[in-house]
Coordinates of C-alpha atoms (C1' of nucleotides) in Angstrom, one line a residue:
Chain X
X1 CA -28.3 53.2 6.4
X2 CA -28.9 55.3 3.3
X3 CA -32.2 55.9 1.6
X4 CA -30.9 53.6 -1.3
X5 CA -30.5 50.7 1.0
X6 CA -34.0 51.4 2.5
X7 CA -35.7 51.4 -0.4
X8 CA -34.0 48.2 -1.8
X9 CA -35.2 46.5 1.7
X10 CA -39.0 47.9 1.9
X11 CA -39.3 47.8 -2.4
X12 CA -42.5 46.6 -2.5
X13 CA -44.0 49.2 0.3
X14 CA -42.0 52.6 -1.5
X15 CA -43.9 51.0 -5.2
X16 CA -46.9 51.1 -3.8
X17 CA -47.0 54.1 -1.6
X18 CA -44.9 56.3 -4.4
X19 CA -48.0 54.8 -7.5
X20 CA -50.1 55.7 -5.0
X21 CA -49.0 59.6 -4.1
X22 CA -48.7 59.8 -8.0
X23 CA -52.2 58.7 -8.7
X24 CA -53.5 61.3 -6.0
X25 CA -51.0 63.6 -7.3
X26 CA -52.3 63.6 -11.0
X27 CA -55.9 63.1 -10.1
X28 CA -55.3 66.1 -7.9
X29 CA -53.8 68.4 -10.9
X30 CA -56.6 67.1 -13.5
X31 CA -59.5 68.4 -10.7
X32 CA -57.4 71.7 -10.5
X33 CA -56.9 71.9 -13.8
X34 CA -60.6 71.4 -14.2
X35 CA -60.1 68.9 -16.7
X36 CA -62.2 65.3 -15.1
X37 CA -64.6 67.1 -13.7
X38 CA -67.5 64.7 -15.7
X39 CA -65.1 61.8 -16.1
X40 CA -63.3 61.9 -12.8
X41 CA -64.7 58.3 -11.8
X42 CA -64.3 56.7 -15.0
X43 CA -60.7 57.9 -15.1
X44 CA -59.9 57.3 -11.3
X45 CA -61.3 53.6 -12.5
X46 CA -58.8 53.5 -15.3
X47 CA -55.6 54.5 -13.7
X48 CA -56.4 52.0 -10.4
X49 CA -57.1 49.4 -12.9
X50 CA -53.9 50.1 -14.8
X51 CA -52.1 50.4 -11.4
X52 CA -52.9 47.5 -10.3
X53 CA -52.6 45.1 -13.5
X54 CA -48.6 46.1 -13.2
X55 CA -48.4 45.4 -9.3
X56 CA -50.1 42.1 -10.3
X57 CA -47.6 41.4 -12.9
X58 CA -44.6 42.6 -11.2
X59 CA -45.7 40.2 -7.9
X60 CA -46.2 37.4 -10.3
X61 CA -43.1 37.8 -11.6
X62 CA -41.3 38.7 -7.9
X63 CA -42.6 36.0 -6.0
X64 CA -42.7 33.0 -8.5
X65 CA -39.7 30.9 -7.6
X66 CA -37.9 29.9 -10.7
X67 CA -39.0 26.5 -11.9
X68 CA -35.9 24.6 -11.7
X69 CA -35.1 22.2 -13.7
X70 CA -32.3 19.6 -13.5
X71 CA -30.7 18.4 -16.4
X72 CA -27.6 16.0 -16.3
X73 CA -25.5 17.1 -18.7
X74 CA -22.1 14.8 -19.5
X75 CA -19.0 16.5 -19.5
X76 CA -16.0 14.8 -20.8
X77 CA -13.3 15.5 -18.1
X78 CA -10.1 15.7 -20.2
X79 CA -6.9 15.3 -18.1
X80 CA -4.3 16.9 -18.7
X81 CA -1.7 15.0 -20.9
X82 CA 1.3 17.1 -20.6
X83 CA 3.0 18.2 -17.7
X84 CA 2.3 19.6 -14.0
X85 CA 0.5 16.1 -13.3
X86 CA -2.4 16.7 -11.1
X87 CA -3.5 13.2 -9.6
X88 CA -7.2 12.5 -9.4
X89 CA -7.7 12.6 -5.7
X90 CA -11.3 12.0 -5.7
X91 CA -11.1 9.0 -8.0
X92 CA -8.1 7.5 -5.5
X93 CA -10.2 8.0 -2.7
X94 CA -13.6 6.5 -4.5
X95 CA -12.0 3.8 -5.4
X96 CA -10.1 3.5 -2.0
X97 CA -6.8 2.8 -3.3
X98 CA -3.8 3.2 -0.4
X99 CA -0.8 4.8 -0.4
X100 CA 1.3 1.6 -0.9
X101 CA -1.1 0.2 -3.6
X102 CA 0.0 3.9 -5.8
X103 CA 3.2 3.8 -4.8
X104 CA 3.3 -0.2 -6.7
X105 CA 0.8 1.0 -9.5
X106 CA 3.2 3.7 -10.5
X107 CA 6.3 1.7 -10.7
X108 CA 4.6 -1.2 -12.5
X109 CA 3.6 2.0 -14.7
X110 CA 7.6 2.6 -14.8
X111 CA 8.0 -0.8 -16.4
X112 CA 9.6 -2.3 -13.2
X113 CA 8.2 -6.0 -12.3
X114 CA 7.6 -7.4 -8.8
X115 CA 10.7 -8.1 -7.7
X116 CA 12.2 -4.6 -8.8
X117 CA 9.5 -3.1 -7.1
X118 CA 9.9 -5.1 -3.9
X119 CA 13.9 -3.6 -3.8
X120 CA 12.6 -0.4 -4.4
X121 CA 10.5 -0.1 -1.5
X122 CA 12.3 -2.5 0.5
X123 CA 9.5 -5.0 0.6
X124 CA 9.1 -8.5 0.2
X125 CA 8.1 -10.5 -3.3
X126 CA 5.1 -11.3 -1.7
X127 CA 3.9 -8.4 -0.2
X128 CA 4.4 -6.3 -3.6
X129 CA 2.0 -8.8 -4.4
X130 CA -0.3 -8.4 -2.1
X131 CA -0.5 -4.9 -2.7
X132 CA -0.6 -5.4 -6.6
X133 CA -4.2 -8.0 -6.3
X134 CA -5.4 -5.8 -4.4
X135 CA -4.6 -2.7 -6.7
X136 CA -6.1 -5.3 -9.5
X137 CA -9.3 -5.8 -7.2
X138 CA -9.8 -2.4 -6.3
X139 CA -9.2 -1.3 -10.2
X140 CA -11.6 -3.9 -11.5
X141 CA -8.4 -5.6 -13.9
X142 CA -6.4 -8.5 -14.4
X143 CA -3.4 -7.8 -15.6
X144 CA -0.6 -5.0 -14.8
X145 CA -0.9 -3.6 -17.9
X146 CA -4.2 -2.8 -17.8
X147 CA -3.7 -1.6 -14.5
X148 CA -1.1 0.7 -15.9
X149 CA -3.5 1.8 -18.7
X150 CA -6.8 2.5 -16.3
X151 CA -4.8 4.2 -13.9
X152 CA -3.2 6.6 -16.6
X153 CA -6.9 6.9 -18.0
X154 CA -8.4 8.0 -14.8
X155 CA -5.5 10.5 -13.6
X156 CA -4.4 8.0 -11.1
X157 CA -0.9 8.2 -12.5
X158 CA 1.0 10.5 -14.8
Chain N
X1 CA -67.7 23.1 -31.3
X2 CA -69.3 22.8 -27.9
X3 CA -69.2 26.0 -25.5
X4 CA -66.2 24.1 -23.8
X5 CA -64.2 24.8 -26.5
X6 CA -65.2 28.1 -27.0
X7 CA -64.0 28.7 -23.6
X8 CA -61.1 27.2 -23.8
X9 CA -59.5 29.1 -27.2
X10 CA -60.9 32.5 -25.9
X11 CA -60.2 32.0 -22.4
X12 CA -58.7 35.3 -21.8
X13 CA -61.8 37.0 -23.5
X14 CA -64.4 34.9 -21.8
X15 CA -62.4 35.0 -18.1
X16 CA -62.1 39.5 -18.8
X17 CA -66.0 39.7 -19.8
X18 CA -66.8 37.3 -17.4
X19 CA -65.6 38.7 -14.3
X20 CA -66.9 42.5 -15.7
X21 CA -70.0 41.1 -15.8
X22 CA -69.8 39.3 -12.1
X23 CA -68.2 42.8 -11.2
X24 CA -71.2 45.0 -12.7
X25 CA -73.7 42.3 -11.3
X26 CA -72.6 42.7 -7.5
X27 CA -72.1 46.4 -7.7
X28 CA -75.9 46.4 -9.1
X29 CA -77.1 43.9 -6.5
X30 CA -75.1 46.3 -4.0
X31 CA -76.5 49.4 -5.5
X32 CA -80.4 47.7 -5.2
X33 CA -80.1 46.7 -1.3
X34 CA -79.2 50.4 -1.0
X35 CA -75.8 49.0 1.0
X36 CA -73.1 51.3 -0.7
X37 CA -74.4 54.9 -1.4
X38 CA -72.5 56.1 0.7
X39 CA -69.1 54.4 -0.1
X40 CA -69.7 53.4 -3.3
X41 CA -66.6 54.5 -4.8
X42 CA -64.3 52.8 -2.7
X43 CA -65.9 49.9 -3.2
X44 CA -65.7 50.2 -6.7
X45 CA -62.1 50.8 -6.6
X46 CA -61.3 47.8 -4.2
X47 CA -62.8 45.4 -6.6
X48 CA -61.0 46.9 -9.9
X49 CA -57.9 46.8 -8.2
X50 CA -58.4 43.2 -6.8
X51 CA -59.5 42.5 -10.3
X52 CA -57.1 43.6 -11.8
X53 CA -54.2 42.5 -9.3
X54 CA -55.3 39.0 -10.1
X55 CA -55.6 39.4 -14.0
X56 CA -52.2 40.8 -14.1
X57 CA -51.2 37.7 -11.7
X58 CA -53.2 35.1 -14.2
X59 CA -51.4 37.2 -17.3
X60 CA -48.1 37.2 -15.8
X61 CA -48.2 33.8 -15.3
X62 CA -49.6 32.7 -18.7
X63 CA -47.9 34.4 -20.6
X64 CA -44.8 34.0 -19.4
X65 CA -42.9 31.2 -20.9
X66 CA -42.1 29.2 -17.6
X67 CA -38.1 30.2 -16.2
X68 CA -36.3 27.0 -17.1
X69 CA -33.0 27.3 -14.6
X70 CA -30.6 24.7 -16.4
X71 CA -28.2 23.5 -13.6
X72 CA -25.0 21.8 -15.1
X73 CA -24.2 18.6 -13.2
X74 CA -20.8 17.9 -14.1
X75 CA -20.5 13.7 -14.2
X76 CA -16.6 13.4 -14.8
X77 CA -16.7 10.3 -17.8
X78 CA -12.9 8.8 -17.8
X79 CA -11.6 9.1 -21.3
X80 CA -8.5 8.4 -23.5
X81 CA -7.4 12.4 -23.9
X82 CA -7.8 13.3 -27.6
X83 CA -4.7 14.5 -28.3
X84 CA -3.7 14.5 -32.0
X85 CA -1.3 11.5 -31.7
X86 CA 1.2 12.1 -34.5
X87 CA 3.3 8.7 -34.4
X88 CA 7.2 9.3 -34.4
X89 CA 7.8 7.4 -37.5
X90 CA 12.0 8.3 -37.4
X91 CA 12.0 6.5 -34.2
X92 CA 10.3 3.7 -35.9
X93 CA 12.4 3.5 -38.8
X94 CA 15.5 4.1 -36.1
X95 CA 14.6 0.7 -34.4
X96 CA 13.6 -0.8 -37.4
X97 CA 9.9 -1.9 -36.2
X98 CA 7.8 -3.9 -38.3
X99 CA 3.9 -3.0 -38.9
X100 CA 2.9 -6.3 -36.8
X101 CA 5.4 -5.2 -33.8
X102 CA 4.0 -2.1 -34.0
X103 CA -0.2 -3.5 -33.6
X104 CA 1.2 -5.9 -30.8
X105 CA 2.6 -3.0 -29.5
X106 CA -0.2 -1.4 -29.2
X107 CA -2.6 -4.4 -28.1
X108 CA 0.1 -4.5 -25.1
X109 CA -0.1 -0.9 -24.3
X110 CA -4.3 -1.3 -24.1
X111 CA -3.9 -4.3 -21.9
X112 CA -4.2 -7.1 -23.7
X113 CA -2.7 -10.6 -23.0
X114 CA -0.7 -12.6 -25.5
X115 CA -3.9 -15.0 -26.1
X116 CA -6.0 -11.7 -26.5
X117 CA -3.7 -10.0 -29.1
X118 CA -3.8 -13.4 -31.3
X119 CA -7.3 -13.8 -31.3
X120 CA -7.5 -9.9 -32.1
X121 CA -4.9 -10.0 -35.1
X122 CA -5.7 -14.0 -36.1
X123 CA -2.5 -15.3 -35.2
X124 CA -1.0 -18.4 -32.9
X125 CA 0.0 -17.2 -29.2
X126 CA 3.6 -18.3 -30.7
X127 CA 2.9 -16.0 -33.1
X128 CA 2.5 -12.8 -30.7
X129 CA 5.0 -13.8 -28.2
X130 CA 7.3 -13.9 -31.6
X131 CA 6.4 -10.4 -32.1
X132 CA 7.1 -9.5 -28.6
X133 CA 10.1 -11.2 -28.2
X134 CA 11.4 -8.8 -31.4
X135 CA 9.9 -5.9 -30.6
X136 CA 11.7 -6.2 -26.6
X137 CA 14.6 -6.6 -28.6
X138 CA 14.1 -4.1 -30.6
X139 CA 13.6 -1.4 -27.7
X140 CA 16.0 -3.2 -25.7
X141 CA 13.9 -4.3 -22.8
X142 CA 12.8 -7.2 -20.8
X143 CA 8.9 -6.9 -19.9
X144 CA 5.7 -5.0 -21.9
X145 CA 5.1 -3.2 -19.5
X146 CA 8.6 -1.2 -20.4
X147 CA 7.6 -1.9 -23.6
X148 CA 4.8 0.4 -23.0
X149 CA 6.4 2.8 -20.7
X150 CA 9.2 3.1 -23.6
X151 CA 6.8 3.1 -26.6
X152 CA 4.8 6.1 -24.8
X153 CA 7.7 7.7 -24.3
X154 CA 9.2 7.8 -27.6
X155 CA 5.7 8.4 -29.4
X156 CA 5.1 5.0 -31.0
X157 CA 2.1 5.0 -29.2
X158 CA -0.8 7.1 -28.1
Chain U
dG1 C1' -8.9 -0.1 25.1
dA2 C1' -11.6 -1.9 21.4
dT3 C1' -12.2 -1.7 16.6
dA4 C1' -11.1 -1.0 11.9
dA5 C1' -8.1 -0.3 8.3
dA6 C1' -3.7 -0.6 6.3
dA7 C1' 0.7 -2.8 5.8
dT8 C1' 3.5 -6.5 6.1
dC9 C1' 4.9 -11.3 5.0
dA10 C1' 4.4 -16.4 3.7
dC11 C1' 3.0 -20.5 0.8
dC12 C1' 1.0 -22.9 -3.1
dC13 C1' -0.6 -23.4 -7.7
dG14 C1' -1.8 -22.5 -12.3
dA15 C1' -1.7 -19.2 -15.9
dA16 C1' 0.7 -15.9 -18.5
dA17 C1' 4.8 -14.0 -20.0
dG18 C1' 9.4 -14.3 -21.7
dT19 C1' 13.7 -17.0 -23.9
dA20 C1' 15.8 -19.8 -27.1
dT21 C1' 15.9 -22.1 -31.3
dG22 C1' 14.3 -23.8 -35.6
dA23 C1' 11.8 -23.6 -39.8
dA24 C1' 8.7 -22.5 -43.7
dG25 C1' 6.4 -19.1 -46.8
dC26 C1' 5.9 -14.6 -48.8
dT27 C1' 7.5 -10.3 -50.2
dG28 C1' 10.6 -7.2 -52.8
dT29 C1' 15.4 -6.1 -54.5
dT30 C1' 19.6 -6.8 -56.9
Chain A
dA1 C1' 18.3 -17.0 -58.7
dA2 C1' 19.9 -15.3 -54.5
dC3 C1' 19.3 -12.5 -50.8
dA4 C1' 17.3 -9.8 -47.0
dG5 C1' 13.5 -8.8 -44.3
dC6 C1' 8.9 -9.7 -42.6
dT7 C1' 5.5 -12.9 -41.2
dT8 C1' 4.0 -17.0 -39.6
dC9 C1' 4.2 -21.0 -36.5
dA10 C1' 6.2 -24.7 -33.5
dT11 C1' 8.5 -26.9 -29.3
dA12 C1' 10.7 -26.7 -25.0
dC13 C1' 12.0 -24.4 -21.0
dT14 C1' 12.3 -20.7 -17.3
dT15 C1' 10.5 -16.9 -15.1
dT16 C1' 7.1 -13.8 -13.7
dC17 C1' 2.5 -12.9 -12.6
dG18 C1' -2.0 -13.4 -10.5
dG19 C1' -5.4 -15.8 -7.4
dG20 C1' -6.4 -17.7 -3.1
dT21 C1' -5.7 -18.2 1.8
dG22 C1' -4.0 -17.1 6.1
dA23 C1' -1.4 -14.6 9.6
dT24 C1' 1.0 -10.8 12.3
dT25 C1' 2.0 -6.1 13.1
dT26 C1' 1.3 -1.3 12.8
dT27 C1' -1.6 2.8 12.6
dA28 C1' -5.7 5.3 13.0
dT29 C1' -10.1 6.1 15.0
dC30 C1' -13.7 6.2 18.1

DNA sequence: GATAAAATCACCCGAAAGTATGAAGCTGTT
DNA sequence: AACAGCTTCATACTTTCGGGTGATTTTATC
């Protein structure tokens, strides 16, 4: 592991050791220098107190967690009109449409009624309509054509 | 103004002298008993740096405007994709659609019953179904919901 | 193997949609 | 005025659609 990563793990000991070495360090130079020699405590005072208001500060700021707050913020989801269709799998699945009740919802979307659809996927009249109500329950409609229109609205269907 | 007041405007200047004072006070009380001759210094430099640790904390805090971490919540809201619609008025004139065809039309393609569209344009169901029966004529089909399918198609409609 | 979900089909009834035909009024144009 | 086209409405009839109910089979899941 290289010094880099060291210091990046133990930050907050290296700050305080290396203000500390360079406190001692320049209160060491000023005595030599014969500089503080009346004012050494008043100085000492100052530079600890200085010190220290910046370790306060810089914990503060280090340790606070982020107040978080959550706003809901509506996004228009714009499907894509043209081309590579991408169906809405998490609406088909919220809504808990089948397989079979797509499959009907998208030729009704082709224009085809009941009975077409029934030859195209080699049911029964009746069945197509059972799949149909319950593509009209599960949609929350009436009618095929607004079947047609909600499921084009929501992705369901190119 | 009462002394409340006071306090709470110049909080910063009453909290700073405030805790000098206390500081001075204890170091004086200390220095009386006779306690800290002999380690006086340190003492005085503990409590300046715990001072000042905890009025760079209080500062830090204060005067930082509070970290407001906005955190989109996408909440997909199923809309008609604004796209431009630029009606295909050739193919209109082609197939020789009439401005009422055209509004049933469109009442069809947004899921509307017969009874719905004449209530919505002020017309007699014989009315609509009039309309509908020219305009599946005119795009040479046999249900709306082809009508729709075709009328997408060929841009009549959004 | 029990359970749940999906898929399949049937029957009935009423409502909605679609077809056919006719007719009257209201535009514009020639 | 005559004509064409659009709009409006009506009546009668047929077909399709949608709702409700019930049943059997297949498939998936635990």
């Amino acid at each position: 592991m290289r010094i880099a990563d060291y210091f990046r793990k133990y930050k907050l000991f290296w700050l305080y050791g290396g203000s500390m070495a360079l406190l001692l360090a320049v209160l060491k130079w000023m005595e030599l220098k014969y500089i503080v020699y009346s004012h050494a405590f008043e100085i000492y005072a100052g530079l600890i107190a200085l010190l220290f208001l910046g370790l306060g500060i810089w914990f503060s700021r280090k340790l606070t967690r982020p107040q978080v707050e959550t706003r809901i913020v509506e996004k228009p989801v714009y499907i894509a009109a043209s081309t590579p269709f991408i169906r809405n799998e998490q609406a088909c699945t919220d809504l808990g449409l089948s397989e079979r009740e797509l499959e009907v919802l998208e030729l009704m979307a082709a224009g085809f009624s009941n009975q077409e659809i029934a030859g195209r996927l080699f049911l029964s009249l009746n069945t197509v309509k059972t799949h149909a109500a319950r593509l009209f329950e599960k949609l929350e409609v009436q009618r095929r054509t607004q079947a047609v229109e909600k499921g084009k609205r929501m992705g369901l269907i190119p």
